[in-house]
Coordinates of C-alpha atoms and ligand atoms in Angstrom, one line a residue:
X1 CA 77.0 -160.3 -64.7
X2 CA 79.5 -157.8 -63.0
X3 CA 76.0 -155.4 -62.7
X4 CA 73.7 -157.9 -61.7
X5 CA 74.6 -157.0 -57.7
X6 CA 73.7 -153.5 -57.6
X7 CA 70.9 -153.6 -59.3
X8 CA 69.5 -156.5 -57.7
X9 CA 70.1 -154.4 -54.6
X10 CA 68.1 -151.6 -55.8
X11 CA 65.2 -154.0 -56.1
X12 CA 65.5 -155.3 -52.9
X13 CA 65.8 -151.9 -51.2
X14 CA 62.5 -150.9 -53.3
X15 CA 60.9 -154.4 -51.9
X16 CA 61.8 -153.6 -48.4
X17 CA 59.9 -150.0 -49.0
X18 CA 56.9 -151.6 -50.2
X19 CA 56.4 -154.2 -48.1
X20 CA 57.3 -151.5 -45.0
X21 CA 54.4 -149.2 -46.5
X22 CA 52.5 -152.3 -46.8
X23 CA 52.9 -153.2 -43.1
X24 CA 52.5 -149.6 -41.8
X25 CA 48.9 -149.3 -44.0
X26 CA 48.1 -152.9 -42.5
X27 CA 48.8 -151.6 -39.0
X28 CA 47.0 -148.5 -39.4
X29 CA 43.8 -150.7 -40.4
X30 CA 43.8 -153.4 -37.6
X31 CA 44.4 -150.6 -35.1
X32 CA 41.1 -148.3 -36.7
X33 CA 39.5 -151.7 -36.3
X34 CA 40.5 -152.2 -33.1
X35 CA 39.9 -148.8 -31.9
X36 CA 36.1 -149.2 -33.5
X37 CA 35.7 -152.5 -31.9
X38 CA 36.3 -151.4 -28.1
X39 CA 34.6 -148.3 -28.5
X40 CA 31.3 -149.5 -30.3
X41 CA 28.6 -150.1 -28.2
X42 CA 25.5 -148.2 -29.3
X43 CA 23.4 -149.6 -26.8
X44 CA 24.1 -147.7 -23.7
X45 CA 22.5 -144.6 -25.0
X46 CA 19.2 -143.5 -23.5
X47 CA 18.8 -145.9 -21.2
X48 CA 21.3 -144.4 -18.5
X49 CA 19.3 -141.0 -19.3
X50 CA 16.6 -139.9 -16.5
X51 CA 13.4 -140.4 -17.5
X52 CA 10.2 -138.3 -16.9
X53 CA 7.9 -139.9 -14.5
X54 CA 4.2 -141.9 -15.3
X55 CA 2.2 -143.5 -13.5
X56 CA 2.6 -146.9 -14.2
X57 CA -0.3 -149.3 -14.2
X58 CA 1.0 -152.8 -13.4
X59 CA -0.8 -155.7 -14.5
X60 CA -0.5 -158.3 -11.4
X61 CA -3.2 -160.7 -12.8
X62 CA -4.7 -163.6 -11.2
X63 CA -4.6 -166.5 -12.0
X64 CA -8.4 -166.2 -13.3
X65 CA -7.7 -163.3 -15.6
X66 CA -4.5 -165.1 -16.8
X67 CA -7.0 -168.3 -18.1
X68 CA -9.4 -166.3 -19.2
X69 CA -6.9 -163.8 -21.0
X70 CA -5.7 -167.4 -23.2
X71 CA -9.2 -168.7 -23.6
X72 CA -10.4 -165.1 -25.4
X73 CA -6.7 -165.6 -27.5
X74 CA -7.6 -169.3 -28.2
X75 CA -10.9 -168.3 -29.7
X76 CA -9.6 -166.2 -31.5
X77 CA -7.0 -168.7 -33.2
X78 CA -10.2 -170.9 -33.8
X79 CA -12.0 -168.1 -36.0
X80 CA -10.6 -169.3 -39.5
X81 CA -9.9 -165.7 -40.9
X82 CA -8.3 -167.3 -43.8
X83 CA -7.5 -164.8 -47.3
X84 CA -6.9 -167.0 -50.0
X85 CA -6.8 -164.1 -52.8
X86 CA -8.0 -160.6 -52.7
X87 CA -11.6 -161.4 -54.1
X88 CA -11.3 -164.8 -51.9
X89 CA -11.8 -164.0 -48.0
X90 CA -13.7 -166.1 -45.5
X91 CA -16.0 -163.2 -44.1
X92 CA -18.2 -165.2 -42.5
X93 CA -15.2 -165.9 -40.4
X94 CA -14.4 -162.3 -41.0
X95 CA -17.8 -161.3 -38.9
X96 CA -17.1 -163.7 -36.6
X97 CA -14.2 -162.3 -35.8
X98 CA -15.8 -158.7 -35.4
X99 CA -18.5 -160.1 -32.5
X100 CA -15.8 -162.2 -31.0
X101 CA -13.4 -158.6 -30.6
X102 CA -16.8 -156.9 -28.8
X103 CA -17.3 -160.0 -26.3
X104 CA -13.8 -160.2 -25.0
X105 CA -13.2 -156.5 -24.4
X106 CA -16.3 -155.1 -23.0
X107 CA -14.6 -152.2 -21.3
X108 CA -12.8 -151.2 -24.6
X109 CA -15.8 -150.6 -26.8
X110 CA -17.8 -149.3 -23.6
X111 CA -15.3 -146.6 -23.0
X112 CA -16.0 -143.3 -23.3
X113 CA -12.1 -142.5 -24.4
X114 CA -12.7 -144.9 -26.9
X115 CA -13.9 -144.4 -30.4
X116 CA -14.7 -147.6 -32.4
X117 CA -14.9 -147.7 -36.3
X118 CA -16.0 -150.5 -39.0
X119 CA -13.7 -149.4 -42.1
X120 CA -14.5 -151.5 -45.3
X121 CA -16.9 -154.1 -43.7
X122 CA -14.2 -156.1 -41.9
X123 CA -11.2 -153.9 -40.5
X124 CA -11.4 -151.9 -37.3
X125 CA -10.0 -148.5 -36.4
X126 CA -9.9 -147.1 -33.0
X127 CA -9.1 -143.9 -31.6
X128 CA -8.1 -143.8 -27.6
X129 CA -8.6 -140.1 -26.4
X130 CA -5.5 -138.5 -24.7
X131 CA -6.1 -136.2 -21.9
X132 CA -3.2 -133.9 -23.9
X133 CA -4.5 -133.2 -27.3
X134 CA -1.1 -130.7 -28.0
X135 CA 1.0 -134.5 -28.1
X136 CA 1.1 -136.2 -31.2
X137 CA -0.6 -139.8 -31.0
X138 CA 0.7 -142.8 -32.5
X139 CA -0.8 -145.8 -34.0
X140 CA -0.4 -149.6 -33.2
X141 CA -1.5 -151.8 -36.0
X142 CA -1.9 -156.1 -36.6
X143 CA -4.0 -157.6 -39.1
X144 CA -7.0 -160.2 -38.2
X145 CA -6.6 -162.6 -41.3
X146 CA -4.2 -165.6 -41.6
X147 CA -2.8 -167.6 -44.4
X148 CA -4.8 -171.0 -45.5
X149 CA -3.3 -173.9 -43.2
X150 CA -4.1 -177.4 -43.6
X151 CA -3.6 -180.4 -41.2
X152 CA -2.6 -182.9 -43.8
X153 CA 0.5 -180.7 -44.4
X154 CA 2.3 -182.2 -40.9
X155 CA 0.7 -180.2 -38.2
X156 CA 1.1 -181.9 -34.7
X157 CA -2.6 -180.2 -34.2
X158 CA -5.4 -179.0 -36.4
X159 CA -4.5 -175.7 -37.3
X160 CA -7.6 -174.0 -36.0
X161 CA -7.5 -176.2 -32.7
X162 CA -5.8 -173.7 -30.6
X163 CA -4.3 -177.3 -28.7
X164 CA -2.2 -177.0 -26.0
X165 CA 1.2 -178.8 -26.0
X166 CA 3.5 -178.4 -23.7
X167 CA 2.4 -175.0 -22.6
X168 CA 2.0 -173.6 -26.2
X169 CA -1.0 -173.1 -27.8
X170 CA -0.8 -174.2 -31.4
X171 CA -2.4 -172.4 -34.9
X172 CA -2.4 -170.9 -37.5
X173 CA -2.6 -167.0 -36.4
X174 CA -0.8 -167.6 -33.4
X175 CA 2.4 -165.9 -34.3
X176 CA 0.7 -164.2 -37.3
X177 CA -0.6 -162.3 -36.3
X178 CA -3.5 -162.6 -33.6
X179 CA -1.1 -162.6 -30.9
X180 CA -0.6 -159.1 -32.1
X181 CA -4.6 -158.2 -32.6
X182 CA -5.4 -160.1 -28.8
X183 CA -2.5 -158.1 -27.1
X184 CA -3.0 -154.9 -28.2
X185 CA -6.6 -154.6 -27.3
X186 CA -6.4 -157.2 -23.5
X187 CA -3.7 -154.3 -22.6
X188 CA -5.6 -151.8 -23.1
X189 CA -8.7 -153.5 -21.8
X190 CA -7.1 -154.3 -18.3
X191 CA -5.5 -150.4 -18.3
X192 CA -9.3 -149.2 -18.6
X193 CA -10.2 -151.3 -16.0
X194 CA -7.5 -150.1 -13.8
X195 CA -8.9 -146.5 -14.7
X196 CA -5.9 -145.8 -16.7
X197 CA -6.4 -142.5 -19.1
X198 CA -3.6 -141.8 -21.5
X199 CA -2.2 -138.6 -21.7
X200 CA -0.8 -138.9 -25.8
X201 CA -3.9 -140.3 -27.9
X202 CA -3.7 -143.5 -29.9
X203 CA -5.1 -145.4 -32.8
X204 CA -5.3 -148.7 -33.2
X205 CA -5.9 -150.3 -36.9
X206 CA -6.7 -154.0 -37.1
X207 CA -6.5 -154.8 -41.4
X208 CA -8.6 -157.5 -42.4
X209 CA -7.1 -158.5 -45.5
X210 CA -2.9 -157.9 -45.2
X211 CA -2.2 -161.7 -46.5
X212 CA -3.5 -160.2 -49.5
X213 CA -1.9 -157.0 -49.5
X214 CA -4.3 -155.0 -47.6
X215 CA -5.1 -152.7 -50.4
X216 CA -8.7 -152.9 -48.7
X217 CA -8.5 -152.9 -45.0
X218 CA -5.1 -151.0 -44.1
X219 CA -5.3 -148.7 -47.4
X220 CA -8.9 -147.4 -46.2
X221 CA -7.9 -147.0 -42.9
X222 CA -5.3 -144.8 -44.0
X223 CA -6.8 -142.9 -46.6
X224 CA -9.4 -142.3 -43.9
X225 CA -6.6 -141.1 -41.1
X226 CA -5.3 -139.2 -44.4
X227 CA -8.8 -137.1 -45.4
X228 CA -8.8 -136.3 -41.8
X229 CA -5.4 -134.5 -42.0
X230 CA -4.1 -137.2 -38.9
X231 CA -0.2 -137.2 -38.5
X232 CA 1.2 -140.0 -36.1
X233 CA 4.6 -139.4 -33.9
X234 CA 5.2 -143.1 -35.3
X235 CA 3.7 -146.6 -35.8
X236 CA 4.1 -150.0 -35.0
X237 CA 3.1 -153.0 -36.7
X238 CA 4.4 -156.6 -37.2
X239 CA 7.3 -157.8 -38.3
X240 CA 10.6 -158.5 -36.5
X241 CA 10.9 -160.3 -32.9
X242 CA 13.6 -161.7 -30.7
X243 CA 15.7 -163.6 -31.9
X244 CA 17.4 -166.0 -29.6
X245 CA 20.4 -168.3 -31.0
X246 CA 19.1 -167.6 -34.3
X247 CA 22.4 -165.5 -35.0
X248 CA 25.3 -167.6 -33.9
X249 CA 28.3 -166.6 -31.6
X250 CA 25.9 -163.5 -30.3
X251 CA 25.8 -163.9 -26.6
X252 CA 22.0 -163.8 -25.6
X253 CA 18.4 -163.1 -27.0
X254 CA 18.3 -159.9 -28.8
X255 CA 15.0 -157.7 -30.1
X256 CA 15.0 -156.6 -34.0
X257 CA 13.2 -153.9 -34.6
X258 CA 12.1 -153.5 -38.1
X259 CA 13.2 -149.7 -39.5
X260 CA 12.5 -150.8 -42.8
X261 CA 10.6 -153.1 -45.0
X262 CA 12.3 -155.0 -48.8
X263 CA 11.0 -154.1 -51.5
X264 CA 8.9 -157.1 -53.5
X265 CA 8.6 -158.2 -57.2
X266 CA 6.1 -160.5 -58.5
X267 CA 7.3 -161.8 -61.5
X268 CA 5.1 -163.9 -64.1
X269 CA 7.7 -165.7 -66.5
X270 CA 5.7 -167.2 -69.3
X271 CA 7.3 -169.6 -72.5
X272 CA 4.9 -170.1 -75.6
X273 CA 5.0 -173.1 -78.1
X274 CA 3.3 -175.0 -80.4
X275 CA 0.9 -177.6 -79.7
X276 CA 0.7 -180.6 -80.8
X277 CA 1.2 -184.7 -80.4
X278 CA 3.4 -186.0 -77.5
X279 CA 4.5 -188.8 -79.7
X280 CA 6.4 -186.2 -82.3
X281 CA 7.8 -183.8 -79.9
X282 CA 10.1 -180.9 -80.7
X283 CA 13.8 -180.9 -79.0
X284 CA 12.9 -177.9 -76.4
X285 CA 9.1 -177.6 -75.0
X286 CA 7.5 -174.8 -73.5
X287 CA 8.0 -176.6 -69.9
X288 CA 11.7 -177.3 -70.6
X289 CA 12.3 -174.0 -71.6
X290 CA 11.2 -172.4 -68.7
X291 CA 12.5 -175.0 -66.4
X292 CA 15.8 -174.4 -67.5
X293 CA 15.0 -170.5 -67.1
X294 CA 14.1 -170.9 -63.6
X295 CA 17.2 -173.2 -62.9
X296 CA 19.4 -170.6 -64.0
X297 CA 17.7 -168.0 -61.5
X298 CA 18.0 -170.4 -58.5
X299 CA 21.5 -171.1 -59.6
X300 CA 22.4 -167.5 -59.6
X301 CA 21.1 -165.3 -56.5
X302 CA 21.0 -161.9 -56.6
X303 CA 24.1 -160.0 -56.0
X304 CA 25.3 -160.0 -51.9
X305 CA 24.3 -156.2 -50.9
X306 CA 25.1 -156.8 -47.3
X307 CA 26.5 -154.1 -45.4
X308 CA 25.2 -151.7 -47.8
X309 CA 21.8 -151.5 -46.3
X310 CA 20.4 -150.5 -42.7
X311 CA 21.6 -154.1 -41.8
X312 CA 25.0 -153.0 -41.2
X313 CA 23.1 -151.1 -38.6
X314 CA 22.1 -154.6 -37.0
X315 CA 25.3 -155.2 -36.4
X316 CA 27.0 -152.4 -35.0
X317 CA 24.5 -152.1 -32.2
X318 CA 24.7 -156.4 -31.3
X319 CA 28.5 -156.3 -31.6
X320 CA 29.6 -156.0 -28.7
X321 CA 27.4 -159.1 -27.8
X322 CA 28.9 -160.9 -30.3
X323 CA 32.4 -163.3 -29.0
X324 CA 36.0 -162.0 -29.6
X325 CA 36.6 -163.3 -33.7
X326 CA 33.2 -162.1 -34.5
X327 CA 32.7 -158.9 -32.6
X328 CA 36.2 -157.6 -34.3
X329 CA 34.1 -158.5 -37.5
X330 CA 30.8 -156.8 -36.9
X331 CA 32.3 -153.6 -35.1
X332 CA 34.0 -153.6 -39.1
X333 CA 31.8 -154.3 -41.7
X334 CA 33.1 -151.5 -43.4
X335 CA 36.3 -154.4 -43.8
X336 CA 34.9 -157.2 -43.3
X337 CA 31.1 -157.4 -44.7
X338 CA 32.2 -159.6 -48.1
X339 CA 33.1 -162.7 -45.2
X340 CA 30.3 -161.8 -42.6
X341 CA 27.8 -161.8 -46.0
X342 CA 29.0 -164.9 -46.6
X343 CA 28.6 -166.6 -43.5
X344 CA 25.3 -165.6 -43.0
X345 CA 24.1 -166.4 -46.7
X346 CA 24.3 -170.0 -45.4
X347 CA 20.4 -170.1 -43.7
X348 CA 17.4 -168.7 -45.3
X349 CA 16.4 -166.7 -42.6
X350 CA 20.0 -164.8 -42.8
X351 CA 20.7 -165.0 -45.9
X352 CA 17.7 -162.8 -46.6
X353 CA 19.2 -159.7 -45.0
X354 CA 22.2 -160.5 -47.2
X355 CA 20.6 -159.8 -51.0
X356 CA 17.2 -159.5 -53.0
X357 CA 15.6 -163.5 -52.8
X358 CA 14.5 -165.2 -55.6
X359 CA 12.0 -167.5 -54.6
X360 CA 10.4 -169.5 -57.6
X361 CA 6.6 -170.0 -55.9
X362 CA 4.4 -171.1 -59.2
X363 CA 4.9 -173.6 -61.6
X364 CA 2.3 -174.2 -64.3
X365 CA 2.0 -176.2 -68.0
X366 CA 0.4 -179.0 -69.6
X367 CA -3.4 -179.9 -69.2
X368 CA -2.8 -183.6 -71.0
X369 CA 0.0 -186.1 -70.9
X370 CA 0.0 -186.5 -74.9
X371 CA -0.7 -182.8 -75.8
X372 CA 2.3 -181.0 -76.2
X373 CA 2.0 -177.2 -73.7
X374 CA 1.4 -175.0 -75.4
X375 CA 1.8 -172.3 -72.3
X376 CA 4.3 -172.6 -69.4
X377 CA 4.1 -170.1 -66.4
X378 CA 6.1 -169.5 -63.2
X379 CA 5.6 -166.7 -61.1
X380 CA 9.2 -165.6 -59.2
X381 CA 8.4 -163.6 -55.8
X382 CA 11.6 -161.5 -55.1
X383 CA 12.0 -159.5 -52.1
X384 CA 14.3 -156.5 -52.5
X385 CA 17.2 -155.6 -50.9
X386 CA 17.2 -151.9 -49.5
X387 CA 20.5 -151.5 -52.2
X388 CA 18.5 -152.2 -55.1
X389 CA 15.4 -151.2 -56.7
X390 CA 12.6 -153.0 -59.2
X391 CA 14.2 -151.8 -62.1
X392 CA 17.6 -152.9 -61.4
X393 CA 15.9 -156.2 -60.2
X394 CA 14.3 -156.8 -62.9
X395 CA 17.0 -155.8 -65.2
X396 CA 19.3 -158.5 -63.5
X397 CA 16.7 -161.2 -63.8
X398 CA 16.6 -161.0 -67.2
X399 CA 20.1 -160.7 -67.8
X400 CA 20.2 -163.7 -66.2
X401 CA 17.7 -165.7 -67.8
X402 CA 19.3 -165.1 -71.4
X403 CA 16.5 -166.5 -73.3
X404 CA 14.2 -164.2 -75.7
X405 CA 11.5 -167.1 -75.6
X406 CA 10.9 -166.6 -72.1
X407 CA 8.6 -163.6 -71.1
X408 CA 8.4 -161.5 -68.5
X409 CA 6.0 -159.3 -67.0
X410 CA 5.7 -158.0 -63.5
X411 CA 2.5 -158.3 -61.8
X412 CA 3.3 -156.5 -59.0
X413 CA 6.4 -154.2 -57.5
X414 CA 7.4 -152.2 -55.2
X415 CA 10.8 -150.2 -54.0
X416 CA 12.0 -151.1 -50.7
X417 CA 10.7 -148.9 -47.9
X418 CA 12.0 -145.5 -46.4
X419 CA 14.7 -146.0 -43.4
X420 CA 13.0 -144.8 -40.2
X421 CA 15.2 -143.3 -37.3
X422 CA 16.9 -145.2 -35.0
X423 CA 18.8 -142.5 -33.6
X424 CA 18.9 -141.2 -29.4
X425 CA 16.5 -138.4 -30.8
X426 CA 13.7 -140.8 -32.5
X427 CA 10.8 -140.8 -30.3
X428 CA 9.5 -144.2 -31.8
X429 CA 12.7 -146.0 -31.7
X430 CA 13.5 -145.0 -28.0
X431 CA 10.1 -145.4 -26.3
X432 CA 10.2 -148.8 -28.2
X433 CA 13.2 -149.5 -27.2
X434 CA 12.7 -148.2 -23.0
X435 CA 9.4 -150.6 -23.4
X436 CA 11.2 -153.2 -24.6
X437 CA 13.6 -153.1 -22.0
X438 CA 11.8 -152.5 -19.1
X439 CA 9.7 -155.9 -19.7
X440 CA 12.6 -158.0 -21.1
X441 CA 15.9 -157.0 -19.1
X442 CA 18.1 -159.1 -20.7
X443 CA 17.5 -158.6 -24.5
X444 CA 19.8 -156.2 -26.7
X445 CA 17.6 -153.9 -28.8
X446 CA 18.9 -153.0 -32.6
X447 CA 17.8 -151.9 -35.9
X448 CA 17.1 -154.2 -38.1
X449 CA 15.1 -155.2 -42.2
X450 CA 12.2 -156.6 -42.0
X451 CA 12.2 -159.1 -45.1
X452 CA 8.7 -159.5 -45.0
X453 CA 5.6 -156.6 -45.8
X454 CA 3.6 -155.8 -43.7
X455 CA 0.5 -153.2 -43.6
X456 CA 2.7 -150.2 -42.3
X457 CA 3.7 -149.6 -46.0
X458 CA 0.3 -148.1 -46.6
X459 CA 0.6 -146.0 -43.7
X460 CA 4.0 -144.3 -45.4
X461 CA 2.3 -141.0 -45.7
X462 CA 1.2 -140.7 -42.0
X463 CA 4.6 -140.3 -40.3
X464 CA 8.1 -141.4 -41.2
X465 CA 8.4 -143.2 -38.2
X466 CA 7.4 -146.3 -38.5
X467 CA 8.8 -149.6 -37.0
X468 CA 7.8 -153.2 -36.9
X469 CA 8.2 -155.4 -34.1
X470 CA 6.9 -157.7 -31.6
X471 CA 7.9 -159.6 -28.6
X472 CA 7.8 -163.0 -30.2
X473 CA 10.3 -165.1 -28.9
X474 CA 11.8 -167.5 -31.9
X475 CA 14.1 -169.7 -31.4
X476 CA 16.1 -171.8 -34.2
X477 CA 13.5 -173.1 -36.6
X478 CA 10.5 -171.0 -35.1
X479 CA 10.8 -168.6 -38.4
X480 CA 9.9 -171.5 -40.6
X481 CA 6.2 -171.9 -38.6
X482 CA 5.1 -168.3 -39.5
X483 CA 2.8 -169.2 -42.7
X484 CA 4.4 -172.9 -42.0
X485 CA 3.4 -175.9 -40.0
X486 CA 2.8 -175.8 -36.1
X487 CA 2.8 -172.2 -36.0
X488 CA 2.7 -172.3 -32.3
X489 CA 3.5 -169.7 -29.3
X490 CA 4.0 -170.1 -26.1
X491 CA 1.3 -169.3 -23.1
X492 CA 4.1 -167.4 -21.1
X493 CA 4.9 -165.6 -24.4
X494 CA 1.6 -164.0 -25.2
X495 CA 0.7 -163.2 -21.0
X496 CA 5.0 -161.3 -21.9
X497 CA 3.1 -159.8 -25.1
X498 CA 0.0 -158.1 -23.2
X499 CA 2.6 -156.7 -20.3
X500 CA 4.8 -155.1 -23.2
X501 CA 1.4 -153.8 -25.2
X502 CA 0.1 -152.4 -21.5
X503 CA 3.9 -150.8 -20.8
X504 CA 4.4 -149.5 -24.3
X505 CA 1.1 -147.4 -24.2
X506 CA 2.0 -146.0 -20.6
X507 CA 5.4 -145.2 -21.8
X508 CA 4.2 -143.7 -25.0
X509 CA 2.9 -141.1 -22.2
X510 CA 5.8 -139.0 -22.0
X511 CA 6.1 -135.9 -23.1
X512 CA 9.6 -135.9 -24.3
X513 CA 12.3 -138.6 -24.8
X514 CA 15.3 -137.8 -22.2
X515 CA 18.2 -135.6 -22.9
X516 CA 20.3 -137.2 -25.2
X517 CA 24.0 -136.3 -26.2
X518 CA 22.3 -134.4 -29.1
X519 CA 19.6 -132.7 -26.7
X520 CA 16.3 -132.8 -25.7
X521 CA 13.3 -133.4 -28.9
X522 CA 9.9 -131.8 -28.9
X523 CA 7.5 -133.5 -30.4
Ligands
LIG1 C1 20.2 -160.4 -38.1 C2 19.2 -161.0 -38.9 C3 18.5 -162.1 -38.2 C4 17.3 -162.4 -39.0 C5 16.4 -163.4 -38.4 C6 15.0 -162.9 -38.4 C7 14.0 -164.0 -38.4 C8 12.8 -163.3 -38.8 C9 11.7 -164.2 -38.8 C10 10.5 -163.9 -39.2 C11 10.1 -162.7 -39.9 C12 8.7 -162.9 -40.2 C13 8.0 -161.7 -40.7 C14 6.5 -161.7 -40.3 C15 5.7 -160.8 -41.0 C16 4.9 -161.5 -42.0 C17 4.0 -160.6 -42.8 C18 3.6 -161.2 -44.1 O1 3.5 -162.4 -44.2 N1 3.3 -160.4 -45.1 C19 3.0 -160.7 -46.4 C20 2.5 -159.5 -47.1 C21 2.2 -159.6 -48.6 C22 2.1 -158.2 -49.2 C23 1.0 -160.4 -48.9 C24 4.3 -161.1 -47.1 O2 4.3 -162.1 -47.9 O3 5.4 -160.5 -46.9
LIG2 ZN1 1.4 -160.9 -40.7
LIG3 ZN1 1.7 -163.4 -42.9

């Protein structure tokens, strides 16, 4: 007992060294934080730098040319453009469509600076002649065909009504992605009536078939752009939008545009049993077996990869518009993305930045009610986190499903796509980003994944600059319209698109991006 003192000193003096080290590491951490959180703010960047001078066009329409601008989008909408499979397309609708695009923009296909092509039957390719051939063009893309949309679903309107309510026009195609085809070609059809000439040429590639992958439309208009040795500065397509109070505790709207595309799996799982009679049935059946499979692949997502991807991006360009707790949190994901991850896993539309999704989307067995299935099929539609890869998707999913009865092939796969610059030097990012600015003031421009596909994957080969955005304007619960019910947009929200289509091209126009801390680009 007489040496119990000491020596319990001794630990006690080692404790108080620990926890001292302990307390100086801590320290050292929340002040790196700290230090990261006042300083990050990404967004300043080029748009204090002086920019060369264009012309600009303004649009100033009447009120005329404002009606008649939504009555050429409304007929659009009502042209049901629907893909159902990739053998199943409505081109009747399809030709429609093609007669409808000549009759609304007269000037565009009468314009000498304009070439117009018909690429496999349906899709259109355009080429708009720049007055400097030595600039590299660029390319704006949208697709023409929608998903299939039925009334009897909940729709407040027919789908292929183009109704007004409440100053929005509602459809299917409205935010998916006609808004996109209309806009692109009324901007550049009021710039050729104002006698605008671009200096930097551009294409402009409308797919007819992207619902269904697009391996018709956008493929041939690539391969085509390909044969003819054509290299883009970038290229914009669908995909991300403005998000406004979609993200919580961010102060203000903010505009995503998409760097990269996930990957996607198509997954056919498939169980195989005997048949026979319902009245002497074995303890497991083909549609229990695989019910239980697909339980266990909802029960377990895919590992959380947030932080590890170009997301992380996301949020060190909005955190400084995020409040105090949160800000501290996004200026540090490099701390704190296992909590942020979590928090955001919470709502589909966030928690799909977060991981690869597993979304079961089939579900097929059984042809009588006393024959026992012999076949049971599901088909499992993942989309891929930019941290993981087919492979290791595929790897997982069966790890997870345990079960040697239960097949599984993939239809279809593909990686996610290459990163595209977002830095002070990327031409596309920054004259995207000026454009976006200069029509919508108050909106904070980042990086971000799209977590859908889009056409733009075909194009991979033309440039590695490709981005997808547009000005759509969701708020909480618009994401779930797009391929949803009351897929609607607002009137004031398409006349915003056409001014940011018709600024865009003009600012494409420069012949460098401003000096940057890194130094001027030539491109
Ligand atoms: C910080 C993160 C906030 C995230 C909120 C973002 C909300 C985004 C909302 C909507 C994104 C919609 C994407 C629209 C593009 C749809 C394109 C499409 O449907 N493509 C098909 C292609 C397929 C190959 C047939 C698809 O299924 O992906
Ligand atoms: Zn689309
Ligand atoms: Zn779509």
């Amino acid at each position: 007992m007489a040496g119990a003192g000491p020596k319990k000193s001794k630990v006690f003096r080692y404790l108080k060294y620990i926890f001292l080290a302990v307390l100086c590491v801590l320290l050292s951490l929340f002040t790196v934080a700290l230090l990261r959180t006042l300083s990050l703010n990404v967004n300043v960047g080029l748009q204090l730098a002086h920019w060369e001078e264009t012309n600009h066009i303004g649009l100033d329409l009447s009120q005329r040319q404002r009606e008649e601008m939504l009555t050429r989008f409304k007929e659009a909408i009502r042209i049901p453009t629907v893909s159902y499979s990739p053998t199943d397309l409505n081109t009747t609708a399809l030709r429609e469509f093609s007669s409808l695009l000549r009759k609304a923009f007269p000037t565009v296909f009468a314009s000498s600076l304009v070439q117009h092509e018909v690429v496999a039957e349906y899709s259109h390719l355009f080429w708009v002649q720049g007055s400097q051939p030595d600039l590299l063009p660029y390319m704006l893309l949208a697709h023409i065909d929608v998903v299939p949309a039925s009334e009897s679903d909940g729709w407040e309107a027919p789908p292929f009504s183009a109704k007004e309510i409440d100053d929005f026009i509602y459809g299917r195609g409205t935010l998916d992605n006609k808004e996109c085809v209309m806009g692109i070609l009324q901007a550049l059809e009021y710039l050729l009536l104002r006698g605008y000439a671009p200096r930097r040429g551009f294409y402009i590639g409308l797919g007819h078939d992207e619902e269904v992958s697009g391996f018709n439309g956008a493929m041939n208009v690539a391969r085509l752009l390909e044969q003819r040795h054509v290299q883009l500065s970038f290229l914009l397509d669908e995909g991300l939008l403005v998000v406004d109070g979609v993200l919580k505790g961010l102060d203000g709207p903010a505009a995503l545009i998409g760097v990269t595309e996930k990957g996607m799996a198509t997954v056919k799982l498939s169980v195989i049993t005997a048949p026979g009679h319902s009245s002497m049935p074995p303890r497991e059946s083909s549609i229990g077996i695989l019910a239980a499979a697909v339980k266990r692949l909802e029960d377990n997502p895919m590992p959380m990869l947030f932080g590890q991807g170009p997301e992380r991006g996301t949020f060190e360009h909005l955190a400084h518009k995020f409040n105090f707790p949160l800000r501290f949190m996004a200026s540090n994901l490099w701390l704190f993305a296992p909590i942020v991850g979590r928090f955001l896993a919470l709502k589909p539309e966030t928690n799909a930045i977060t991981r690869t999704t597993t979304a079961v989307t089939m579900f097929n067995g059984g042809v009588k009610y006393n024959i026992l299935p012999s076949v049971a099929e599901a088909y499992v539609n993942l989309r891929i986190h930019s941290a993981h890869s087919v492979r290791e998707v595929m790897d997982l999913m069966e790890w997870t499903v345990g079960d040697q009865r239960v097949r599984m092939d993939l239809v279809e796969g593909f990686d996610p796509l290459p990163v595209s610059s977002y830095s002070e030097t990327s031409f596309g990012f920054q004259i995207l980003k000026k454009s976006i600015l200069d029509v919508f003031p108050q909106l904070t421009v980042a990086p971000g994944v799209c977590m859908a596909n889009t056409d733009s994957r075909h194009y991979k080969d033309l440039t590695t600059g490709v981005y997808r955005f547009a000005p759509i304007w969701a708020k909480p619960g618009d994401a779930q319209r797009i391929h949803g019910i009351n897929e609607r947009i607002s009137k004031k929200n398409y006349e915003d698109m056409v001014g940011f289509y018709s600024t865009l091209i003009q600012n494409c126009d420069v012949r460098t991006l401003p000096e940057s801390h890194s130094g001027v680009h030539e491109f």
